[in-house]
XYZ file of C-alpha atoms in Angstrom:
706
model
C -1.631 0.526 -0.207
C 1.628 -0.005 -2.091
C 2.121 -2.514 -4.823
C 0.918 -0.407 -7.644
C -1.359 2.567 -7.901
C -3.705 3.940 -10.521
C -7.237 5.152 -10.848
C -9.568 4.532 -13.718
C -11.586 7.456 -14.868
C -15.343 7.109 -15.071
C -15.941 8.473 -18.469
C -14.733 7.637 -21.862
C -12.832 10.188 -23.787
C -16.023 11.635 -25.195
C -14.269 13.592 -27.865
C -11.998 11.525 -29.989
C -8.504 12.123 -28.757
C -6.238 12.132 -31.690
C -2.535 11.396 -31.451
C -0.729 9.400 -28.818
C 2.143 9.338 -26.387
C 3.313 5.805 -25.820
C 4.269 4.805 -22.320
C 7.700 3.944 -23.609
C 8.503 7.571 -24.500
C 11.535 9.347 -23.167
C 11.551 12.174 -20.668
C 12.374 15.797 -20.929
C 10.458 19.016 -21.463
C 7.282 18.615 -23.470
C 4.534 21.043 -24.357
C 0.881 20.183 -23.829
C 0.019 17.630 -26.494
C -2.978 17.914 -28.791
C -3.752 14.313 -27.799
C -4.412 15.353 -24.211
C -7.686 16.588 -22.787
C -8.416 17.977 -19.315
C -9.030 15.276 -16.769
C -12.589 16.425 -16.114
C -13.545 16.080 -19.769
C -12.219 12.534 -19.730
C -14.656 11.661 -17.004
C -17.761 12.203 -18.990
C -20.797 11.702 -16.794
C -22.422 8.973 -18.831
C -19.652 7.136 -20.666
C -16.969 4.862 -19.391
C -15.842 3.129 -22.511
C -13.117 4.652 -24.595
C -11.771 3.739 -27.979
C -8.137 3.116 -28.756
C -6.552 4.730 -31.765
C -3.380 4.597 -33.797
C -1.238 1.587 -34.581
C -1.334 -1.648 -32.606
C 1.080 -1.971 -29.686
C 1.491 -4.125 -26.569
C 0.626 -3.651 -22.899
C 1.894 -0.291 -21.592
C 3.245 0.465 -25.067
C 5.741 -2.432 -24.920
C 5.576 -3.890 -28.471
C 6.431 -7.473 -27.426
C 3.445 -7.661 -25.076
C 0.743 -7.674 -27.744
C 0.239 -11.360 -26.883
C 1.021 -13.623 -23.895
C 3.983 -15.203 -25.693
C 5.609 -11.773 -25.720
C 6.521 -12.176 -22.063
C 8.985 -14.888 -23.039
C 10.593 -12.534 -25.536
C 10.674 -9.674 -23.022
C 12.250 -11.790 -20.293
C 14.792 -13.290 -22.717
C 15.855 -9.769 -23.712
C 16.093 -8.731 -20.062
C 18.169 -11.778 -19.124
C 20.480 -11.300 -22.109
C 20.953 -7.615 -21.272
C 21.619 -8.562 -17.649
C 24.394 -10.972 -18.584
C 26.079 -8.273 -20.662
C 25.830 -5.760 -17.812
C 27.275 -8.260 -15.320
C 30.308 -8.736 -17.572
C 30.639 -4.966 -17.912
C 30.432 -4.419 -14.140
C 33.078 -7.050 -13.464
C 35.533 -5.399 -15.879
C 34.966 -1.761 -14.874
C 37.382 -0.112 -12.394
C 35.998 1.449 -9.172
C 34.099 4.666 -9.876
C 30.603 6.135 -10.266
C 30.123 4.134 -13.471
C 29.893 0.964 -11.359
C 26.794 2.304 -9.606
C 25.273 3.292 -12.939
C 25.862 -0.203 -14.365
C 24.292 -1.818 -11.293
C 21.268 0.445 -11.692
C 20.992 -0.434 -15.388
C 21.075 -4.084 -14.341
C 18.342 -3.470 -11.768
C 16.277 -1.552 -14.340
C 16.590 -4.250 -17.012
C 15.122 -6.840 -14.635
C 12.553 -4.554 -12.969
C 11.111 -3.386 -16.295
C 9.873 -6.936 -16.837
C 9.344 -8.086 -13.237
C 7.361 -5.038 -12.069
C 5.110 -5.087 -15.118
C 4.597 -8.845 -14.767
C 3.794 -8.462 -11.046
C 0.810 -6.348 -11.999
C -0.325 -8.345 -15.032
C -0.292 -11.673 -13.165
C -3.034 -10.493 -10.803
C -5.007 -7.949 -12.826
C -5.174 -9.020 -16.476
C -8.579 -10.525 -17.369
C -6.969 -13.038 -19.772
C -5.705 -16.176 -18.002
C -3.026 -16.739 -20.669
C -1.539 -13.299 -19.946
C -1.666 -13.923 -16.195
C 0.042 -17.300 -16.572
C 2.760 -15.897 -18.850
C 3.370 -13.033 -16.419
C 3.636 -15.480 -13.510
C 6.274 -17.473 -15.386
C 8.186 -14.266 -16.175
C 8.190 -13.371 -12.470
C 9.636 -16.774 -11.628
C 12.373 -16.506 -14.281
C 13.407 -12.999 -13.242
C 13.266 -13.992 -9.565
C 15.631 -16.891 -10.215
C 18.026 -14.519 -11.994
C 17.908 -12.075 -9.068
C 18.754 -14.866 -6.606
C 21.667 -15.875 -8.841
C 22.983 -12.300 -9.061
C 22.664 -11.717 -5.319
C 25.090 -14.585 -4.733
C 27.490 -13.771 -7.594
C 30.818 -13.304 -5.788
C 32.635 -11.689 -8.718
C 29.818 -9.176 -9.267
C 29.768 -8.328 -5.581
C 33.531 -7.891 -5.564
C 33.312 -5.132 -8.191
C 30.998 -3.192 -5.864
C 33.036 -4.019 -2.767
C 36.157 -2.544 -4.400
C 34.283 0.696 -4.986
C 33.043 0.885 -1.383
C 36.555 0.158 -0.096
C 38.118 2.983 -2.129
C 37.846 5.943 0.268
C 39.069 8.475 -2.295
C 36.505 7.491 -4.927
C 33.690 7.153 -2.362
C 34.521 10.597 -1.009
C 34.100 12.055 -4.492
C 30.602 10.592 -5.001
C 27.445 12.601 -4.361
C 25.279 11.434 -1.388
C 22.638 9.751 -3.577
C 25.207 7.695 -5.488
C 26.906 6.642 -2.229
C 23.571 5.584 -0.723
C 22.585 3.584 -3.812
C 25.953 1.801 -3.777
C 25.422 0.929 -0.106
C 21.882 -0.300 -0.803
C 23.129 -2.620 -3.534
C 25.726 -4.008 -1.127
C 23.009 -4.481 1.511
C 21.081 -6.620 -1.010
C 24.170 -8.795 -1.424
C 24.766 -9.119 2.300
C 21.230 -10.129 3.255
C 21.575 -12.887 0.666
C 24.716 -14.160 2.399
C 27.333 -13.072 -0.138
C 29.935 -12.744 2.634
C 29.517 -16.386 3.661
C 31.493 -19.389 2.489
C 30.125 -21.362 -0.436
C 28.296 -23.934 1.676
C 26.518 -21.283 3.736
C 25.731 -19.247 0.617
C 23.964 -22.267 -0.834
C 22.062 -22.624 2.423
C 21.020 -18.954 2.221
C 19.797 -19.405 -1.356
C 17.810 -22.509 -0.369
C 16.301 -20.681 2.596
C 15.276 -17.785 0.347
C 13.570 -20.190 -2.039
C 11.874 -22.011 0.829
C 10.650 -18.710 2.336
C 9.213 -17.633 -1.011
C 7.312 -20.925 -1.328
C 6.059 -20.721 2.263
C 4.911 -17.133 1.732
C 2.864 -18.167 -1.296
C 1.415 -21.133 0.596
C 0.527 -19.040 3.652
C -1.004 -16.268 1.559
C -3.208 -18.740 -0.298
C -4.249 -20.465 2.920
C -5.064 -17.189 4.662
C -7.897 -16.522 2.190
C -9.394 -20.023 1.920
C -12.879 -20.446 3.398
C -13.628 -22.888 6.197
C -16.642 -25.146 6.025
C -18.888 -26.728 8.616
C -21.761 -29.183 8.698
C -24.836 -27.009 8.206
C -26.726 -28.806 10.994
C -24.288 -27.374 13.552
C -25.715 -23.881 12.975
C -29.265 -22.744 13.835
C -31.467 -22.942 10.765
C -32.436 -19.268 10.831
C -28.864 -18.032 10.228
C -27.710 -20.581 7.625
C -28.772 -18.399 4.687
C -25.945 -15.967 5.543
C -23.377 -18.513 4.362
C -22.755 -20.288 1.053
C -24.274 -23.768 0.956
C -22.301 -26.689 -0.473
C -24.300 -29.885 -0.081
C -24.560 -30.610 3.624
C -21.888 -28.024 4.383
C -21.768 -24.262 4.743
C -18.768 -22.262 3.556
C -17.613 -19.373 5.730
C -15.321 -17.096 3.739
C -15.065 -14.077 6.046
C -15.997 -12.488 9.367
C -19.347 -10.917 8.324
C -18.283 -7.983 10.487
C -21.115 -5.697 9.326
C -23.946 -8.169 9.905
C -26.436 -6.846 12.503
C -27.127 -10.355 13.844
C -24.775 -11.035 16.781
C -25.096 -14.795 16.316
C -24.056 -14.631 12.650
C -20.954 -12.604 13.528
C -20.090 -14.975 16.381
C -20.494 -18.045 14.182
C -18.457 -16.499 11.359
C -15.674 -15.484 13.768
C -15.397 -18.904 15.403
C -15.595 -20.868 12.137
C -13.500 -18.660 9.842
C -10.754 -18.300 12.473
C -10.819 -21.945 13.572
C -7.278 -23.285 13.730
C -5.978 -25.249 10.754
C -3.070 -27.647 11.301
C -1.548 -27.220 7.819
C -1.727 -23.430 7.914
C -0.260 -23.455 11.431
C 2.642 -25.622 10.268
C 3.206 -23.275 7.330
C 3.332 -20.195 9.572
C 5.686 -21.817 12.079
C 8.008 -22.944 9.280
C 7.918 -19.491 7.704
C 8.833 -17.724 10.945
C 11.573 -20.258 11.762
C 13.040 -20.054 8.236
C 13.093 -16.254 8.300
C 14.889 -16.357 11.627
C 17.406 -18.930 10.365
C 18.171 -16.811 7.304
C 18.571 -13.647 9.376
C 20.977 -15.324 11.786
C 22.867 -16.989 8.960
C 23.623 -13.597 7.368
C 24.570 -11.962 10.659
C 21.449 -10.523 12.338
C 20.087 -11.311 15.800
C 16.524 -11.675 14.520
C 14.541 -11.329 11.320
C 13.145 -8.051 12.685
C 16.677 -6.613 12.935
C 17.298 -7.605 9.312
C 13.952 -6.251 8.056
C 14.249 -2.885 9.834
C 17.740 -1.931 8.689
C 17.521 1.335 6.774
C 13.979 2.157 7.908
C 12.819 5.251 9.760
C 12.579 3.215 12.985
C 16.021 1.650 12.357
C 15.599 -1.277 14.784
C 12.959 -3.398 16.591
C 13.807 -1.830 19.941
C 12.573 1.558 18.702
C 9.444 -0.039 17.233
C 8.651 -1.766 20.534
C 9.172 1.477 22.450
C 6.862 3.307 20.028
C 4.108 0.680 20.259
C 4.264 0.366 24.047
C 4.153 4.139 24.597
C 1.266 4.441 22.148
C -0.618 1.637 23.886
C -0.163 3.361 27.252
C -1.505 6.633 25.853
C -4.490 4.893 24.271
C -5.501 2.648 27.164
C -7.995 4.952 28.930
C -9.553 6.127 25.673
C -9.834 2.547 24.454
C -11.541 1.507 27.676
C -14.113 4.292 27.239
C -14.711 3.168 23.652
C -15.318 -0.408 24.807
C -17.719 0.873 27.493
C -19.701 2.778 24.844
C -19.864 -0.297 22.624
C -20.970 -2.449 25.567
C -23.820 -0.039 26.390
C -24.933 -0.090 22.772
C -24.849 -3.895 22.744
C -26.900 -4.001 25.959
C -29.408 -1.650 24.349
C -29.774 -3.768 21.219
C -29.225 -7.215 22.735
C -29.945 -7.250 26.506
C -29.650 -11.059 26.732
C -25.952 -11.086 25.788
C -24.167 -7.840 26.622
C -20.563 -8.985 27.005
C -18.395 -7.302 24.370
C -16.487 -9.789 22.213
C -13.956 -9.375 19.368
C -16.650 -9.924 16.710
C -18.608 -6.985 18.173
C -15.978 -4.237 17.827
C -16.328 -3.454 14.087
C -20.118 -3.649 14.131
C -20.950 -1.638 17.241
C -18.368 1.055 16.532
C -20.152 1.522 13.190
C -23.541 1.671 14.908
C -22.237 4.349 17.302
C -20.858 6.441 14.433
C -24.115 6.281 12.532
C -26.233 7.078 15.586
C -24.142 9.968 16.837
C -23.469 11.733 13.543
C -26.160 10.385 11.186
C -23.552 9.329 8.635
C -25.300 7.627 5.754
C -22.917 7.121 2.795
C -25.905 7.420 0.480
C -26.265 11.075 1.480
C -22.686 11.814 0.412
C -22.315 9.785 -2.797
C -24.230 12.248 -5.049
C -21.611 14.901 -4.222
C -18.649 12.657 -5.057
C -18.907 11.762 -8.723
C -15.631 10.311 -9.979
C -15.227 13.131 -12.495
C -15.652 15.752 -9.753
C -13.151 13.957 -7.483
C -10.575 13.804 -10.272
C -11.064 17.511 -10.950
C -10.576 18.107 -7.225
C -7.272 16.240 -7.271
C -6.220 18.094 -10.399
C -7.001 21.443 -8.784
C -5.172 20.532 -5.577
C -2.039 19.329 -7.386
C -2.082 22.412 -9.608
C -2.210 24.834 -6.685
C 0.163 22.917 -4.455
C 2.731 21.568 -6.919
C 2.118 23.181 -10.312
C 1.020 19.825 -11.741
C -1.895 19.046 -14.061
C -3.460 15.725 -15.018
C -4.467 15.167 -18.640
C -6.287 12.190 -20.117
C -4.517 10.696 -23.106
C -5.905 8.325 -25.683
C -4.342 4.884 -25.689
C -3.199 2.782 -28.617
C -4.821 -0.526 -29.499
C -3.411 -3.221 -27.218
C -1.914 -0.757 -24.711
C -4.442 -1.446 -21.934
C -5.863 -4.701 -20.588
C -9.466 -3.511 -20.231
C -11.390 -0.964 -22.292
C -12.343 1.088 -19.212
C -8.727 1.712 -18.163
C -7.722 5.369 -18.546
C -4.251 6.789 -19.097
C -3.253 10.069 -17.467
C -0.283 12.217 -18.420
C 1.185 14.055 -15.430
C 2.473 17.454 -16.574
C 4.386 20.116 -14.635
C 3.836 23.759 -15.572
C 7.568 24.330 -16.187
C 9.189 20.903 -16.414
C 6.716 19.338 -18.844
C 5.732 15.677 -18.913
C 6.690 13.823 -15.704
C 5.187 10.385 -16.269
C 2.027 8.328 -16.752
C -0.679 6.941 -14.499
C -2.885 4.130 -15.803
C -6.205 4.220 -13.943
C -7.748 0.765 -13.533
C -10.660 1.942 -11.402
C -13.657 -0.230 -12.183
C -14.992 -3.553 -11.025
C -14.822 -6.519 -13.413
C -15.068 -10.297 -12.989
C -12.060 -11.902 -11.246
C -10.402 -8.547 -10.580
C -8.817 -8.398 -7.096
C -10.875 -6.330 -4.657
C -8.063 -4.166 -3.413
C -7.046 -0.551 -3.779
C -3.351 -0.290 -4.513
C -0.521 1.304 -6.468
C 1.835 -0.598 -8.743
C 5.123 0.690 -10.098
C 5.314 -0.606 -13.665
C 8.470 1.268 -14.632
C 10.714 3.366 -12.432
C 12.144 6.703 -13.432
C 15.883 7.127 -13.943
C 18.423 9.233 -15.812
C 19.410 7.311 -18.920
C 22.921 7.109 -20.300
C 22.006 9.488 -23.155
C 20.919 12.201 -20.708
C 17.177 11.696 -21.213
C 14.941 10.840 -18.268
C 13.082 7.531 -18.327
C 9.523 8.454 -17.406
C 7.900 6.562 -14.537
C 4.780 4.519 -15.274
C 2.391 3.395 -12.541
C -1.031 1.796 -12.209
C -3.686 2.789 -9.691
C -6.147 -0.027 -9.091
C -9.545 0.506 -7.421
C -12.854 -1.361 -7.367
C -15.397 1.331 -8.218
C -18.872 0.731 -9.655
C -19.521 1.638 -13.278
C -21.765 4.530 -14.168
C -25.424 3.871 -14.986
C -27.764 5.374 -17.538
C -29.028 7.804 -14.934
C -25.878 8.629 -12.967
C -22.085 8.807 -13.259
C -19.851 6.705 -11.036
C -20.547 7.918 -7.498
C -18.048 7.387 -4.676
C -18.781 6.819 -1.015
C -16.718 8.950 1.398
C -14.458 5.932 1.962
C -13.919 5.448 -1.767
C -13.116 9.139 -2.182
C -10.564 8.978 0.629
C -9.000 5.839 -0.893
C -8.734 7.620 -4.243
C -6.818 10.468 -2.601
C -4.647 7.952 -0.706
C -3.597 6.076 -3.841
C -3.006 9.332 -5.722
C -0.552 10.204 -2.947
C 1.467 7.137 -3.913
C 1.211 8.084 -7.586
C 2.528 11.622 -6.993
C 5.411 10.151 -5.000
C 6.231 7.996 -8.039
C 5.974 10.968 -10.402
C 8.004 13.406 -8.299
C 10.619 11.037 -6.857
C 12.727 11.782 -9.942
C 15.963 10.223 -8.809
C 19.008 9.533 -10.960
C 18.728 5.825 -10.154
C 15.623 3.689 -10.634
C 16.692 1.509 -7.703
C 15.475 4.294 -5.379
C 12.887 6.015 -7.561
C 9.500 7.131 -6.222
C 8.022 4.676 -3.739
C 11.133 2.438 -3.728
C 11.896 3.514 -0.174
C 11.568 2.047 3.346
C 8.060 0.827 4.162
C 7.572 3.068 7.197
C 8.156 6.125 4.980
C 6.411 4.925 1.812
C 2.934 5.355 3.314
C 3.523 8.964 4.440
C 2.614 10.688 1.132
C -0.525 8.576 0.713
C -1.768 9.050 4.290
C -1.041 12.782 4.065
C -3.478 12.913 1.137
C -6.195 11.573 3.461
C -5.850 14.744 5.541
C -6.453 16.820 2.411
C -9.467 14.632 1.567
C -10.978 15.399 4.975
C -10.455 19.180 4.895
C -13.547 21.208 3.990
C -11.528 23.835 2.111
C -10.264 21.117 -0.242
C -13.545 19.206 -0.503
C -15.482 22.420 -1.166
C -13.510 22.923 -4.376
C -14.996 19.870 -6.062
C -17.858 18.244 -4.104
C -20.996 19.166 -6.039
C -24.275 17.298 -6.372
C -24.155 15.645 -9.782
C -27.747 16.702 -10.559
C -28.195 20.105 -8.925
C -24.636 21.407 -8.686
C -25.255 22.172 -4.994
C -22.026 22.191 -2.922
C -21.635 19.718 -0.076
C -22.578 21.578 3.139
C -19.737 22.252 5.557
C -21.716 20.674 8.406
C -21.828 17.350 6.520
C -18.055 17.367 6.013
C -17.502 18.222 9.691
C -19.823 15.434 10.854
C -18.110 12.966 8.543
C -14.669 13.884 9.913
C -15.803 13.760 13.532
C -17.583 10.439 13.024
C -14.209 8.860 12.225
C -13.051 9.698 15.751
C -15.844 7.626 17.339
C -14.153 4.517 18.771
C -10.980 5.519 16.905
C -8.866 4.813 19.995
C -10.108 1.207 20.081
C -9.479 0.901 16.328
C -5.921 2.178 16.779
C -5.403 -0.111 19.788
C -6.303 -3.054 17.552
C -3.612 -1.961 15.076
C -1.099 -1.731 17.943
C -1.984 -5.300 18.913
C -1.381 -6.524 15.348
C 1.928 -4.634 15.139
C 3.179 -5.982 18.495
C 2.227 -9.525 17.491
C 4.191 -9.089 14.246
C 7.258 -7.929 16.195
C 7.105 -10.859 18.628
C 6.710 -13.419 15.846
C 9.776 -11.987 14.087
C 11.775 -11.463 17.273
C 13.940 -13.883 19.236
C 13.630 -17.581 18.311
C 12.828 -20.221 19.228
C 9.526 -18.671 20.329
C 8.803 -19.331 23.994
C 5.241 -20.458 23.299
C 3.113 -21.482 20.336
C 1.966 -18.742 17.967
C -1.587 -19.168 19.286
C -0.516 -18.844 22.938
C 1.460 -15.724 22.002
C -1.643 -14.388 20.232
C -3.778 -14.962 23.362
C -1.262 -13.290 25.663
C -0.648 -10.311 23.346
C -4.363 -9.808 22.695
C -5.132 -9.603 26.392
C -2.246 -7.202 27.041
C -2.454 -4.908 24.014
C -6.104 -5.093 22.959
C -8.347 -5.876 25.900
C -11.122 -7.985 24.385
C -10.878 -11.671 25.331
C -9.239 -14.347 23.234
C -11.785 -16.839 21.868
C -10.767 -20.486 22.498
C -9.950 -22.662 19.451
C -9.445 -19.646 17.186
C -6.161 -18.707 15.532
C -6.485 -15.222 14.035
C -2.783 -15.202 13.153
C -3.437 -17.784 10.435
C -5.499 -15.127 8.580
C -2.901 -12.374 9.140
C -1.863 -12.155 5.475
C 0.223 -9.011 6.129
C 2.825 -11.299 7.733
C 3.909 -12.085 4.172
C 4.464 -8.623 2.675
C 4.919 -6.681 5.908
C 6.865 -9.160 8.035
C 8.267 -7.209 11.056
C 6.994 -3.990 9.409
C 3.280 -3.886 10.200
C 3.975 -0.961 12.555
C 4.703 1.098 9.413
C 1.079 2.156 8.990
C 1.040 3.726 12.448
C 4.437 5.412 12.180
C 3.677 6.750 8.700
C 0.376 8.160 9.976
C 2.204 9.873 12.824
C 4.590 11.575 10.388
C 1.752 12.527 8.022
C -0.158 14.019 10.947
C 2.823 16.147 11.970
C 3.406 17.314 8.391
C -0.270 18.221 7.978
C -0.569 20.150 11.246
C 2.710 22.014 10.904
C 2.737 22.695 7.170
C -0.735 22.485 5.607
C -3.473 22.803 8.256
C -3.356 26.598 8.114
C -3.525 26.701 4.301
C -3.885 23.410 2.352
C -3.083 25.232 -0.909
C 0.147 26.891 0.258
C 2.416 26.666 -2.804
C 5.579 27.420 -0.817
C 4.820 24.493 1.505
C 3.954 22.330 -1.490
C 7.344 23.054 -3.026
C 9.052 22.329 0.289
C 7.151 19.056 0.525
C 8.321 18.095 -2.955
C 11.908 19.201 -2.312
C 12.319 17.607 1.134
C 10.115 14.489 1.032
C 9.036 13.459 -2.463
C 12.030 14.267 -4.668
C 14.464 11.801 -3.080
C 12.471 8.565 -3.424
C 14.556 6.128 -1.392
C 17.827 7.926 -2.205
C 18.034 9.577 1.196
C 17.584 8.283 4.739
C 13.875 8.613 5.599
C 14.405 10.323 8.944
C 16.492 13.006 7.196
C 13.610 13.687 4.812
C 11.218 14.046 7.748
C 13.663 16.360 9.527
C 13.962 18.491 6.398
C 10.187 18.892 6.180
C 9.487 19.477 9.874
C 12.773 21.301 10.457
C 13.305 19.251 13.604
C 14.107 15.677 14.527
C 10.924 13.998 15.852
C 11.147 11.702 18.868
C 9.141 8.573 19.653
C 7.052 10.745 21.982
C 6.341 13.140 19.100
C 5.086 10.228 16.974
C 2.816 9.034 19.786
C 1.472 12.499 20.601
C 0.669 13.161 16.938
C -1.449 10.012 16.712
C -3.246 10.571 19.999
C -4.006 14.236 19.302
C -5.801 13.195 16.101
C -8.381 11.470 18.306
C -9.453 14.696 20.040
C -12.905 15.910 19.107
C -13.304 19.180 17.246
C -14.968 21.585 19.687
C -16.818 23.555 16.996
C -18.442 20.423 15.568
C -19.269 19.139 19.049
C -21.093 22.378 19.955
C -22.852 22.474 16.586
C -24.142 18.903 16.956
C -25.079 19.426 20.600
């Protein structure tokens, strides 16, 4: 998932790593440093605690951030620099320098805002989190002010209106100029002063509603404990005479527990319902105010899909192709439920996750405990290192940090080094569980890459965040197959950040349309599920025995069990997202729309008095874009089958992948990048067929298991 991305390595730097390379260093060619050690050595089997060396610094090597108060200093510097750049932009004649100044302005603000976005959720010290939150608010206010600055916009508009100058610009510079203008326009810069103020107020209101909805989507519901049968109460947290239900308990084998959790956790809440309705209405008002038919039209401009009509066509065609397979999956789940619970065999929404898991385990004997010993974190990191080396000529080296550079002693810093180009950037790996750390796997851009005014390249810095267990006295950190796949997924984001070496930070790395941003990460999942790749690193941590091919095959095939029903559920969510962000006023309540859409695009019955949409937190960050996961997977599937399935280590294909898809960041239209890689323009039908063909069972594995 995007937001930030880094992985923490399981072992401390066993040998003292002398020297340093601060995250603030400049780019350019660099030989292998004596302060680097191979990534495998950094993941020592028994140690996870490293020691910092050298002089004291601040977070990510930013001197000001050695204490929480440093955020005030950092944001003051950024705001002061921004004011100077605004004056410079307004006095510079039309030309490429205008785009460079705008990018410097964007970089000055993002260097603080992006870093603060990560710190406010991940730093263990409340004072740091609070200071980072305040910095985000201050920078956000400045961004809103700049997006409605008429004089600043006019300097860019003059450039775009000058056909001679625009014709002389390279494609990336033209696109970045257009993207900056798009940011102005969606903020209502072209409106009169009264309407501009309305747009600003709507933006502020939407931000507040998003925060309110996000908070409400995670709050537990509570119920009088006497309402539930006594024998299932222990599954929930007691609070006096009440029980707290904080989730769906989807993996619980007791049908009654899952049913109770579903009905209580998803019970409609009037305040949360009001918040959602206000959020959707406000987004629609803003979109129409700035000239779009719907919020979906506004959100999808510049994406691979381009417009909501294409998204709807894609989702409806996919649903049609899945319908028979989904029905068969539901029939299998129903038979399993009848077998285990003859008294109540009707399949309900709370049954899908549980019984699909039971079917996978029964058919393929997939016990994560059998796989974990082969997936030590050190081995997985060596596997990634080997893959990147063969495919892209890139190596990962662990580098010792300075005192104060990281926020937890088990965070590891990786230098990403190309065999010819030298140091490309840094990945901070925050991999391990700790109190109050968010339980989410994601990638954060802390600093974007860009070509500086002095000709040096500003190195990108990212964080990969996971929630892995620490090592024990008897064993290193061991990953389940799902954890291993997530590690590969997030490393896909990280490589995109490292190799999207654009001239402008505004479009660097993963700063690209959402429906393209997930392609590199999902593509890495295909590598993680290929035996030829896995065989290079999966070794039993005690015996050194390789993971048998039959176990990898069974694991891959098990993921196809009920996969059509799983994908159908994602289609349902994506369609619901499109309807909510489509034409307003909505014809029915959000709950009535949920019921109707669930019956049409999912198939399992709606449960009265529930309101699943009030827990749909993706409506905040992925409003009108939830389809992106499915479309990105379709593209990744096509790239894998056409370019890497025959040989996952093909260096020529790796270079083509870098050149056509990774190198441009968001500086090129996403569909053009896909066309360059596939050497054809994919249709909606191609996207659908790619997803559906992934569901087909492998004949060799089927015969072997039979």
